């Protein structure tokens, strides 16, 4: 999400951040972009380690136990790094977006973020997210997704709605 904010900062710095805060906002965006690159690399490493564990397990090799420990440790480290990163984005980025982007721009950013995710991830993410929301909050989320999506993507919106409904059924 930070690349979109950085583009906004470059295009409309005075609208988003007072001149006195522009450098701090720009630095925060750059730091988060670096973190994103590190997180992508760590997730790729984790994927390779998982593939190694699977290959050894299929062959019945004894080294799999040691790799499982390494996999667990690496996964926990990635989880912690992502949690810290997301917490920082909530503190630094979300208030900036809420203050300076209109509702349609926020919805478009939400749609862009969802549209960039693989369907297999969204199939698991949507029920998980909506399970923690009240009925009204879930309806508001889905309405914002509908309004943020282009007309040609309404079939995908319907699919997301079906997946979101699973979480609402599980959450009650």
CSV table of N, CA and C in Angstrom, one decimal:
chain,number,residue,atom,x,y,z
A,1,UNK,N,0.8,-1.2,0.0
A,1,UNK,CA,0.0,0.0,0.0
A,1,UNK,C,0.9,1.3,0.0
A,2,UNK,N,2.0,1.2,0.6
A,2,UNK,CA,2.9,2.4,0.7
A,2,UNK,C,3.3,3.0,-0.7
A,3,UNK,N,3.5,2.1,-1.8
A,3,UNK,CA,3.8,2.8,-3.1
A,3,UNK,C,2.7,3.7,-3.5
A,4,UNK,N,1.4,3.4,-3.3
A,4,UNK,CA,0.3,4.3,-3.7
A,4,UNK,C,0.4,5.6,-2.9
A,5,UNK,N,0.7,5.5,-1.6
A,5,UNK,CA,0.8,6.7,-0.8
A,5,UNK,C,2.0,7.5,-1.2
A,6,UNK,N,3.1,6.8,-1.5
A,6,UNK,CA,4.3,7.6,-2.0
A,6,UNK,C,3.9,8.4,-3.3
A,7,UNK,N,3.2,7.7,-4.2
A,7,UNK,CA,2.8,8.4,-5.4
A,7,UNK,C,1.9,9.6,-5.1
A,8,UNK,N,1.0,9.5,-4.1
A,8,UNK,CA,0.2,10.6,-3.7
A,8,UNK,C,1.1,11.7,-3.1
A,9,UNK,N,2.0,11.3,-2.3
A,9,UNK,CA,2.9,12.3,-1.6
A,9,UNK,C,3.7,13.1,-2.7
A,10,UNK,N,4.2,12.4,-3.7
A,10,UNK,CA,4.9,13.1,-4.8
A,10,UNK,C,4.0,14.0,-5.6
A,11,UNK,N,2.8,13.5,-5.9
A,11,UNK,CA,1.9,14.2,-6.8
A,11,UNK,C,1.2,15.4,-6.0
A,12,UNK,N,0.9,15.2,-4.8
A,12,UNK,CA,0.1,16.2,-4.0
A,12,UNK,C,0.7,16.4,-2.6
A,13,UNK,N,1.9,16.7,-2.5
A,13,UNK,CA,2.5,16.8,-1.1
A,13,UNK,C,1.8,17.7,-0.2
A,14,UNK,N,1.4,18.9,-0.7
A,14,UNK,CA,0.7,19.9,0.2
A,14,UNK,C,-0.6,19.4,0.7
A,15,UNK,N,-1.3,18.6,-0.2
A,15,UNK,CA,-2.7,18.2,0.2
A,15,UNK,C,-2.6,17.1,1.3
A,16,UNK,N,-1.6,16.2,1.2
A,16,UNK,CA,-1.5,15.1,2.1
A,16,UNK,C,-0.9,15.4,3.5
A,17,UNK,N,0.2,16.2,3.4
A,17,UNK,CA,1.0,16.4,4.6
A,17,UNK,C,1.4,17.9,4.6
A,18,UNK,N,1.3,18.5,5.8
A,18,UNK,CA,1.8,19.9,5.9
A,18,UNK,C,3.3,19.8,5.6
A,19,UNK,N,3.8,20.9,5.1
A,19,UNK,CA,5.3,21.0,4.7
A,19,UNK,C,6.2,20.5,5.8
A,20,UNK,N,5.8,20.8,7.0
A,20,UNK,CA,6.7,20.4,8.1
A,20,UNK,C,6.7,18.9,8.3
A,21,UNK,N,5.7,18.2,7.9
A,21,UNK,CA,5.7,16.8,8.1
A,21,UNK,C,5.9,15.9,6.9
A,22,UNK,N,6.2,16.6,5.7
A,22,UNK,CA,6.4,15.9,4.5
A,22,UNK,C,7.6,15.0,4.5
A,23,UNK,N,8.7,15.5,5.1
A,23,UNK,CA,9.9,14.6,5.1
A,23,UNK,C,9.7,13.4,5.9
A,24,UNK,N,9.0,13.5,7.1
A,24,UNK,CA,8.8,12.4,7.9
A,24,UNK,C,7.9,11.4,7.2
A,25,UNK,N,6.8,11.8,6.5
A,25,UNK,CA,5.9,11.0,5.8
A,25,UNK,C,6.6,10.3,4.7
A,26,UNK,N,7.5,11.0,4.0
A,26,UNK,CA,8.2,10.4,2.9
A,26,UNK,C,9.2,9.4,3.4
A,27,UNK,N,9.9,9.7,4.5
A,27,UNK,CA,10.8,8.7,5.1
A,27,UNK,C,10.1,7.4,5.5
A,28,UNK,N,8.9,7.6,6.1
A,28,UNK,CA,8.1,6.4,6.6
A,28,UNK,C,7.7,5.6,5.4
A,29,UNK,N,7.3,6.2,4.3
A,29,UNK,CA,7.0,5.4,3.1
A,29,UNK,C,8.2,4.7,2.5
A,30,UNK,N,9.3,5.3,2.5
A,30,UNK,CA,10.5,4.7,2.0
A,30,UNK,C,10.9,3.5,2.9
A,31,UNK,N,10.8,3.7,4.2
A,31,UNK,CA,11.2,2.6,5.1
A,31,UNK,C,10.2,1.4,4.9
A,32,UNK,N,9.0,1.7,4.7
A,32,UNK,CA,8.0,0.6,4.6
A,32,UNK,C,8.2,-0.1,3.2
A,33,UNK,N,8.6,0.6,2.2
A,33,UNK,CA,9.0,0.0,0.9
A,33,UNK,C,10.1,-1.0,1.1
A,34,UNK,N,11.1,-0.6,1.9
A,34,UNK,CA,12.3,-1.4,2.2
A,34,UNK,C,11.8,-2.7,2.9
A,35,UNK,N,10.9,-2.4,3.9
A,35,UNK,CA,10.4,-3.6,4.7
A,35,UNK,C,9.6,-4.5,3.8
A,36,UNK,N,8.8,-4.0,2.9
A,36,UNK,CA,8.1,-4.8,1.9
A,36,UNK,C,9.0,-5.7,1.2
A,37,UNK,N,10.1,-5.2,0.7
A,37,UNK,CA,11.1,-6.0,-0.1
A,37,UNK,C,11.7,-7.1,0.8
A,38,UNK,N,12.1,-6.7,2.0
A,38,UNK,CA,12.6,-7.7,2.9
A,38,UNK,C,11.6,-8.8,3.2
A,39,UNK,N,10.3,-8.4,3.4
A,39,UNK,CA,9.3,-9.4,3.7
A,39,UNK,C,9.1,-10.3,2.5
A,40,UNK,N,9.1,-9.8,1.3
A,40,UNK,CA,8.9,-10.7,0.1
A,40,UNK,C,10.1,-11.7,0.1
A,41,UNK,N,11.3,-11.2,0.3
A,41,UNK,CA,12.5,-12.1,0.3
A,41,UNK,C,12.3,-13.2,1.4
A,42,UNK,N,11.9,-12.8,2.6
A,42,UNK,CA,11.8,-13.7,3.7
A,42,UNK,C,10.7,-14.8,3.4
A,43,UNK,N,9.6,-14.3,2.8
A,43,UNK,CA,8.5,-15.3,2.4
A,43,UNK,C,9.0,-16.2,1.3
A,44,UNK,N,9.8,-15.7,0.3
A,44,UNK,CA,10.3,-16.6,-0.7
A,44,UNK,C,11.3,-17.6,-0.1
A,45,UNK,N,12.1,-17.2,0.9
A,45,UNK,CA,13.0,-18.1,1.6
A,45,UNK,C,12.2,-19.2,2.3
A,46,UNK,N,11.1,-18.7,3.0
A,46,UNK,CA,10.2,-19.6,3.7
A,46,UNK,C,9.6,-20.7,2.7
A,47,UNK,N,9.2,-20.2,1.6
A,47,UNK,CA,8.6,-21.1,0.6
A,47,UNK,C,9.6,-22.2,0.1
A,48,UNK,N,10.9,-21.7,-0.1
A,48,UNK,CA,11.9,-22.7,-0.5
A,48,UNK,C,12.2,-23.7,0.6
A,49,UNK,N,12.2,-23.2,1.9
A,49,UNK,CA,12.4,-24.1,3.0
A,49,UNK,C,11.3,-25.1,3.1
A,50,UNK,N,10.1,-24.7,2.9
A,50,UNK,CA,8.9,-25.6,2.9
A,50,UNK,C,9.0,-26.6,1.9
A,51,UNK,N,9.4,-26.2,0.7
A,51,UNK,CA,9.6,-27.2,-0.4
A,51,UNK,C,10.7,-28.2,-0.1
A,52,UNK,N,11.7,-27.8,0.6
A,52,UNK,CA,12.8,-28.7,1.0
A,52,UNK,C,12.2,-29.7,2.1
A,53,UNK,N,11.4,-29.2,3.0
A,53,UNK,CA,10.8,-30.1,4.0
A,53,UNK,C,9.9,-31.1,3.3
A,54,UNK,N,9.1,-30.7,2.4
A,54,UNK,CA,8.2,-31.6,1.7
A,54,UNK,C,9.0,-32.7,0.9
A,55,UNK,N,10.1,-32.3,0.2
A,55,UNK,CA,10.9,-33.2,-0.5
A,55,UNK,C,11.5,-34.2,0.4
A,56,UNK,N,12.1,-33.8,1.5
A,56,UNK,CA,12.7,-34.7,2.4
A,56,UNK,C,11.7,-35.7,3.1
A,57,UNK,N,10.5,-35.1,3.4
A,57,UNK,CA,9.5,-35.9,4.0
A,57,UNK,C,9.0,-37.0,3.1
A,58,UNK,N,8.9,-36.7,1.8
A,58,UNK,CA,8.5,-37.7,0.8
A,58,UNK,C,9.5,-38.8,0.7
A,59,UNK,N,10.7,-38.5,0.9
A,59,UNK,CA,11.8,-39.5,0.8
A,59,UNK,C,12.0,-40.2,2.1
A,60,UNK,N,11.3,-39.8,3.1
A,60,UNK,CA,11.5,-40.4,4.4
A,60,UNK,C,12.8,-40.1,5.1
A,61,UNK,N,13.4,-39.0,4.8
A,61,UNK,CA,14.7,-38.7,5.3
A,61,UNK,C,14.6,-38.2,6.8
A,62,UNK,N,15.6,-38.5,7.6
A,62,UNK,CA,15.6,-38.1,9.0
A,62,UNK,C,15.9,-36.6,9.2
A,63,UNK,N,16.5,-36.0,8.2
A,63,UNK,CA,16.8,-34.6,8.3
A,63,UNK,C,15.6,-33.7,8.4
A,64,UNK,N,14.4,-34.2,8.1
A,64,UNK,CA,13.2,-33.5,8.1
A,64,UNK,C,12.9,-32.8,9.4
A,65,UNK,N,13.2,-33.5,10.5
A,65,UNK,CA,12.9,-33.0,11.8
A,65,UNK,C,13.7,-31.7,12.1
A,66,UNK,N,14.9,-31.6,11.7
A,66,UNK,CA,15.7,-30.4,11.9
A,66,UNK,C,15.2,-29.3,11.0
A,67,UNK,N,14.8,-29.6,9.8
A,67,UNK,CA,14.3,-28.6,8.9
A,67,UNK,C,12.9,-28.1,9.4
A,68,UNK,N,12.1,-29.0,10.0
A,68,UNK,CA,10.9,-28.5,10.5
A,68,UNK,C,11.1,-27.5,11.6
A,69,UNK,N,12.1,-27.7,12.5
A,69,UNK,CA,12.4,-26.7,13.5
A,69,UNK,C,12.8,-25.4,12.9
A,70,UNK,N,13.6,-25.5,11.9
A,70,UNK,CA,14.0,-24.2,11.2
A,70,UNK,C,12.9,-23.6,10.5
A,71,UNK,N,12.0,-24.4,9.9
A,71,UNK,CA,10.8,-23.8,9.2
A,71,UNK,C,9.9,-23.1,10.2
A,72,UNK,N,9.7,-23.7,11.4
A,72,UNK,CA,8.9,-23.1,12.4
A,72,UNK,C,9.5,-21.8,12.9
A,73,UNK,N,10.7,-21.8,13.2
A,73,UNK,CA,11.4,-20.6,13.6
A,73,UNK,C,11.4,-19.5,12.6
A,74,UNK,N,11.6,-19.9,11.3
A,74,UNK,CA,11.6,-18.8,10.3
A,74,UNK,C,10.2,-18.3,10.1
A,75,UNK,N,9.2,-19.2,10.2
A,75,UNK,CA,7.8,-18.7,10.0
A,75,UNK,C,7.4,-17.8,11.2
A,76,UNK,N,7.8,-18.1,12.4
A,76,UNK,CA,7.5,-17.2,13.5
A,76,UNK,C,8.2,-15.9,13.4
A,77,UNK,N,9.4,-15.9,12.8
A,77,UNK,CA,10.1,-14.6,12.6
A,77,UNK,C,9.4,-13.7,11.6
A,78,UNK,N,9.0,-14.4,10.5
A,78,UNK,CA,8.3,-13.6,9.4
A,78,UNK,C,7.0,-13.1,10.0
A,79,UNK,N,6.2,-13.9,10.8
A,79,UNK,CA,5.0,-13.5,11.4
A,79,UNK,C,5.2,-12.3,12.3
A,80,UNK,N,6.2,-12.3,13.1
A,80,UNK,CA,6.5,-11.2,14.0
A,80,UNK,C,6.9,-9.9,13.2
A,81,UNK,N,7.7,-10.1,12.1
A,81,UNK,CA,8.1,-8.9,11.3
A,81,UNK,C,6.9,-8.3,10.6
A,82,UNK,N,6.0,-9.2,10.1
A,82,UNK,CA,4.8,-8.7,9.4
A,82,UNK,C,3.9,-8.0,10.4
A,83,UNK,N,3.7,-8.5,11.6
A,83,UNK,CA,2.9,-7.9,12.6
A,83,UNK,C,3.4,-6.5,13.0
A,84,UNK,N,4.7,-6.4,13.2
A,84,UNK,CA,5.3,-5.1,13.5
A,84,UNK,C,5.1,-4.1,12.4
A,85,UNK,N,5.3,-4.6,11.2
A,85,UNK,CA,5.1,-3.7,10.0
A,85,UNK,C,3.7,-3.2,9.9
A,86,UNK,N,2.7,-4.2,10.0
A,86,UNK,CA,1.3,-3.8,9.9
A,86,UNK,C,0.9,-2.8,11.0
A,87,UNK,N,1.4,-3.0,12.2
A,87,UNK,CA,1.1,-2.1,13.3
A,87,UNK,C,1.6,-0.7,13.0
A,88,UNK,N,2.8,-0.6,12.4
A,88,UNK,CA,3.4,0.7,12.1
A,88,UNK,C,2.6,1.3,11.0
A,89,UNK,N,2.1,0.5,10.0
A,89,UNK,CA,1.3,1.1,8.9
A,89,UNK,C,0.0,1.6,9.5
A,90,UNK,N,-0.6,0.9,10.5
A,90,UNK,CA,-1.9,1.4,11.1
A,90,UNK,C,-1.7,2.7,11.8
A,91,UNK,N,-0.5,2.9,12.4
A,91,UNK,CA,-0.3,4.1,13.2
A,91,UNK,C,0.1,5.3,12.2
A,92,UNK,N,1.0,5.0,11.2
A,92,UNK,CA,1.5,6.1,10.4
A,92,UNK,C,0.7,6.3,9.1
A,93,UNK,N,0.2,5.3,8.5
A,93,UNK,CA,-0.4,5.4,7.2
A,93,UNK,C,-1.9,5.6,7.3
A,94,UNK,N,-2.6,4.8,8.0
A,94,UNK,CA,-4.1,4.8,7.9
A,94,UNK,C,-4.6,6.2,8.3
A,95,UNK,N,-4.1,6.8,9.4
A,95,UNK,CA,-4.6,8.2,9.7
A,95,UNK,C,-4.4,9.2,8.6
A,96,UNK,N,-3.2,9.1,7.9
A,96,UNK,CA,-2.9,9.9,6.8
A,96,UNK,C,-3.9,9.7,5.6
A,97,UNK,N,-4.2,8.5,5.3
A,97,UNK,CA,-5.2,8.2,4.3
A,97,UNK,C,-6.6,8.6,4.6
A,98,UNK,N,-7.0,8.4,5.9
A,98,UNK,CA,-8.3,8.8,6.3
A,98,UNK,C,-8.5,10.3,6.3
A,99,UNK,N,-7.5,11.0,6.6
A,99,UNK,CA,-7.6,12.5,6.6
A,99,UNK,C,-7.6,13.1,5.2
A,100,UNK,N,-6.9,12.5,4.3
A,100,UNK,CA,-6.6,13.1,3.0
A,100,UNK,C,-7.2,12.5,1.8
A,101,UNK,N,-7.8,11.3,1.9
A,101,UNK,CA,-8.4,10.7,0.7
A,101,UNK,C,-9.9,10.6,0.9
A,102,UNK,N,-10.6,11.0,-0.1
A,102,UNK,CA,-12.1,10.9,0.0
A,102,UNK,C,-12.5,9.4,0.0
A,103,UNK,N,-13.7,9.1,0.3
A,103,UNK,CA,-14.2,7.8,0.4
A,103,UNK,C,-14.0,7.0,-0.9
A,104,UNK,N,-14.2,7.6,-2.1
A,104,UNK,CA,-14.0,6.8,-3.3
A,104,UNK,C,-12.6,6.5,-3.6
A,105,UNK,N,-11.7,7.4,-3.2
A,105,UNK,CA,-10.2,7.0,-3.3
A,105,UNK,C,-9.8,5.9,-2.3
A,106,UNK,N,-10.4,5.9,-1.1
A,106,UNK,CA,-10.1,4.9,-0.2
A,106,UNK,C,-10.6,3.5,-0.7
A,107,UNK,N,-11.8,3.6,-1.2
A,107,UNK,CA,-12.4,2.3,-1.8
A,107,UNK,C,-11.6,1.8,-2.9
A,108,UNK,N,-11.2,2.7,-3.8
A,108,UNK,CA,-10.3,2.3,-4.9
A,108,UNK,C,-9.0,1.6,-4.4
A,109,UNK,N,-8.5,2.2,-3.4
A,109,UNK,CA,-7.2,1.6,-2.8
A,109,UNK,C,-7.5,0.2,-2.2
A,110,UNK,N,-8.7,0.1,-1.5
A,110,UNK,CA,-9.1,-1.2,-1.0
A,110,UNK,C,-9.2,-2.2,-2.1
A,111,UNK,N,-9.9,-1.8,-3.2
A,111,UNK,CA,-10.1,-2.7,-4.3
A,111,UNK,C,-8.7,-3.1,-4.9
A,112,UNK,N,-7.9,-2.1,-5.1
A,112,UNK,CA,-6.6,-2.4,-5.7
A,112,UNK,C,-5.8,-3.4,-4.9
A,113,UNK,N,-5.8,-3.2,-3.6
A,113,UNK,CA,-5.1,-4.1,-2.7
A,113,UNK,C,-5.7,-5.5,-2.8
A,114,UNK,N,-7.0,-5.7,-2.7
A,114,UNK,CA,-7.7,-7.0,-2.8
A,114,UNK,C,-7.4,-7.6,-4.2
A,115,UNK,N,-7.5,-6.8,-5.2
A,115,UNK,CA,-7.3,-7.3,-6.6
A,115,UNK,C,-5.9,-7.8,-6.8
A,116,UNK,N,-4.9,-7.4,-6.1
A,116,UNK,CA,-3.5,-7.8,-6.2
A,116,UNK,C,-3.3,-9.1,-5.5
A,117,UNK,N,-4.2,-9.6,-4.7
A,117,UNK,CA,-4.0,-10.8,-3.9
A,117,UNK,C,-4.4,-12.0,-4.7
A,118,UNK,N,-3.7,-13.1,-4.5
A,118,UNK,CA,-4.2,-14.4,-5.2
A,118,UNK,C,-5.5,-14.8,-4.7
A,119,UNK,N,-6.3,-15.5,-5.6
A,119,UNK,CA,-7.7,-15.9,-5.2
A,119,UNK,C,-7.6,-16.9,-4.0
A,120,UNK,N,-6.6,-17.8,-4.0
A,120,UNK,CA,-6.5,-18.8,-2.9
A,120,UNK,C,-6.4,-18.1,-1.6
A,121,UNK,N,-5.6,-17.0,-1.6
A,121,UNK,CA,-5.5,-16.3,-0.3
A,121,UNK,C,-6.8,-15.6,0.1
A,122,UNK,N,-7.4,-15.0,-0.9
A,122,UNK,CA,-8.7,-14.3,-0.6
A,122,UNK,C,-9.8,-15.2,-0.1
A,123,UNK,N,-9.8,-16.5,-0.7
A,123,UNK,CA,-10.7,-17.5,-0.2
A,123,UNK,C,-10.6,-17.8,1.3
A,124,UNK,N,-9.4,-17.7,1.8
A,124,UNK,CA,-9.2,-17.9,3.2
A,124,UNK,C,-9.3,-16.6,4.0
A,125,UNK,N,-8.9,-15.5,3.4
A,125,UNK,CA,-8.9,-14.2,4.1
A,125,UNK,C,-10.3,-13.6,4.4
A,126,UNK,N,-11.1,-13.7,3.4
A,126,UNK,CA,-12.4,-13.0,3.5
A,126,UNK,C,-13.2,-13.6,4.7
A,127,UNK,N,-13.3,-15.0,4.8
A,127,UNK,CA,-14.1,-15.5,6.0
A,127,UNK,C,-13.4,-15.1,7.3
A,128,UNK,N,-12.1,-15.1,7.3
A,128,UNK,CA,-11.4,-14.8,8.5
A,128,UNK,C,-11.6,-13.4,9.0
A,129,UNK,N,-11.6,-12.4,8.0
A,129,UNK,CA,-11.8,-11.0,8.3
A,129,UNK,C,-13.3,-10.8,8.8
A,130,UNK,N,-14.2,-11.4,8.1
A,130,UNK,CA,-15.6,-11.1,8.4
A,130,UNK,C,-16.1,-11.8,9.7
A,131,UNK,N,-15.4,-12.9,10.0
A,131,UNK,CA,-15.8,-13.6,11.3
A,131,UNK,C,-15.5,-12.7,12.5
A,132,UNK,N,-14.6,-11.7,12.4
A,132,UNK,CA,-14.4,-10.8,13.5
A,132,UNK,C,-15.1,-9.5,13.5
A,133,UNK,N,-16.0,-9.4,12.5
A,133,UNK,CA,-16.8,-8.2,12.4
A,133,UNK,C,-18.3,-8.4,12.8
A,134,UNK,N,-18.9,-7.3,13.2
A,134,UNK,CA,-20.4,-7.4,13.5
A,134,UNK,C,-21.0,-7.5,12.1
A,135,UNK,N,-22.3,-7.8,12.1
A,135,UNK,CA,-23.1,-7.9,10.9
A,135,UNK,C,-23.0,-6.5,10.1
A,136,UNK,N,-23.2,-5.4,10.8
A,136,UNK,CA,-23.1,-4.1,10.2
A,136,UNK,C,-21.8,-3.8,9.6
A,137,UNK,N,-20.7,-4.1,10.3
A,137,UNK,CA,-19.3,-3.9,9.9
A,137,UNK,C,-19.0,-4.7,8.6
A,138,UNK,N,-19.5,-6.0,8.6
A,138,UNK,CA,-19.3,-6.8,7.4
A,138,UNK,C,-20.0,-6.3,6.2
A,139,UNK,N,-21.2,-5.8,6.4
A,139,UNK,CA,-22.0,-5.2,5.3
A,139,UNK,C,-21.3,-4.0,4.8
A,140,UNK,N,-20.8,-3.2,5.7
A,140,UNK,CA,-20.1,-1.9,5.3
A,140,UNK,C,-18.8,-2.3,4.5
A,141,UNK,N,-18.1,-3.3,4.9
A,141,UNK,CA,-16.9,-3.7,4.2
A,141,UNK,C,-17.3,-4.2,2.8
A,142,UNK,N,-18.3,-5.0,2.7
A,142,UNK,CA,-18.6,-5.5,1.4
A,142,UNK,C,-19.2,-4.4,0.5
A,143,UNK,N,-19.9,-3.5,1.1
A,143,UNK,CA,-20.4,-2.3,0.3
A,143,UNK,C,-19.3,-1.5,-0.2
A,144,UNK,N,-18.2,-1.3,0.6
A,144,UNK,CA,-17.1,-0.5,0.2
A,144,UNK,C,-16.3,-1.3,-0.9
A,145,UNK,N,-16.2,-2.6,-0.8
A,145,UNK,CA,-15.6,-3.4,-1.9
A,145,UNK,C,-16.4,-3.2,-3.2
A,146,UNK,N,-17.7,-3.3,-3.1
A,146,UNK,CA,-18.6,-3.2,-4.3
A,146,UNK,C,-18.4,-1.8,-4.9
A,147,UNK,N,-18.4,-0.8,-4.1
A,147,UNK,CA,-18.3,0.6,-4.7
A,147,UNK,C,-16.9,0.9,-5.2
A,148,UNK,N,-15.8,0.2,-4.7
A,148,UNK,CA,-14.5,0.4,-5.1
A,148,UNK,C,-14.1,-0.4,-6.4
A,149,UNK,N,-14.9,-1.4,-6.7
A,149,UNK,CA,-14.5,-2.3,-7.8
A,149,UNK,C,-15.1,-1.7,-9.1
A,150,UNK,N,-14.3,-1.8,-10.2
A,150,UNK,CA,-14.8,-1.4,-11.5
A,150,UNK,C,-16.0,-2.3,-11.9
A,151,UNK,N,-16.8,-1.7,-12.8
A,151,UNK,CA,-18.0,-2.5,-13.2
A,151,UNK,C,-17.7,-3.8,-13.8
A,152,UNK,N,-16.6,-4.0,-14.5
A,152,UNK,CA,-16.2,-5.2,-15.1
A,152,UNK,C,-15.8,-6.3,-14.1
A,153,UNK,N,-15.5,-5.9,-12.8
A,153,UNK,CA,-15.1,-6.9,-11.8
A,153,UNK,C,-16.2,-7.3,-10.9
A,154,UNK,N,-17.4,-7.1,-11.2
A,154,UNK,CA,-18.5,-7.4,-10.3
A,154,UNK,C,-18.6,-8.9,-10.0
A,155,UNK,N,-18.2,-9.8,-11.0
A,155,UNK,CA,-18.2,-11.2,-10.7
A,155,UNK,C,-17.3,-11.6,-9.6
A,156,UNK,N,-16.1,-10.9,-9.6
A,156,UNK,CA,-15.1,-11.2,-8.5
A,156,UNK,C,-15.7,-10.6,-7.2
A,157,UNK,N,-16.4,-9.5,-7.2
A,157,UNK,CA,-17.0,-9.0,-6.0
A,157,UNK,C,-18.0,-10.0,-5.5
A,158,UNK,N,-18.8,-10.6,-6.3
A,158,UNK,CA,-19.7,-11.6,-5.9
A,158,UNK,C,-19.1,-12.8,-5.3
A,159,UNK,N,-17.9,-13.2,-5.8
A,159,UNK,CA,-17.2,-14.3,-5.3
A,159,UNK,C,-16.6,-13.9,-3.9
A,160,UNK,N,-16.1,-12.7,-3.8
A,160,UNK,CA,-15.6,-12.3,-2.4
A,160,UNK,C,-16.8,-12.2,-1.4
A,161,UNK,N,-17.9,-11.8,-1.9
A,161,UNK,CA,-19.1,-11.8,-1.0
A,161,UNK,C,-19.5,-13.1,-0.5
A,162,UNK,N,-19.4,-14.1,-1.4
A,162,UNK,CA,-19.7,-15.5,-1.0
A,162,UNK,C,-18.7,-16.0,0.1
A,163,UNK,N,-17.4,-15.7,-0.2
A,163,UNK,CA,-16.4,-16.1,0.8
A,163,UNK,C,-16.6,-15.3,2.1
A,164,UNK,N,-16.9,-14.1,2.0
A,164,UNK,CA,-17.1,-13.3,3.3
A,164,UNK,C,-18.3,-13.8,4.1
A,165,UNK,N,-19.3,-14.3,3.4
A,165,UNK,CA,-20.5,-14.8,4.1
A,165,UNK,C,-20.1,-16.1,4.9
A,166,UNK,N,-19.2,-16.9,4.4
A,166,UNK,CA,-18.7,-18.0,5.2
A,166,UNK,C,-18.3,-17.6,6.6
A,167,UNK,N,-17.5,-16.5,6.6
A,167,UNK,CA,-17.0,-16.1,7.9
A,167,UNK,C,-18.1,-15.5,8.8
A,168,UNK,N,-19.1,-14.9,8.2
A,168,UNK,CA,-20.2,-14.4,9.0
A,168,UNK,C,-21.0,-15.5,9.6
A,169,UNK,N,-21.2,-16.6,8.8
A,169,UNK,CA,-21.9,-17.8,9.3
A,169,UNK,C,-21.1,-18.4,10.5
A,170,UNK,N,-19.8,-18.5,10.3
A,170,UNK,CA,-18.9,-19.1,11.3
A,170,UNK,C,-18.8,-18.3,12.6
A,171,UNK,N,-18.9,-16.9,12.3
A,171,UNK,CA,-18.7,-16.0,13.5
A,171,UNK,C,-19.9,-15.9,14.4
A,172,UNK,N,-21.1,-16.4,13.9
A,172,UNK,CA,-22.3,-16.3,14.7
A,172,UNK,C,-22.5,-17.5,15.6
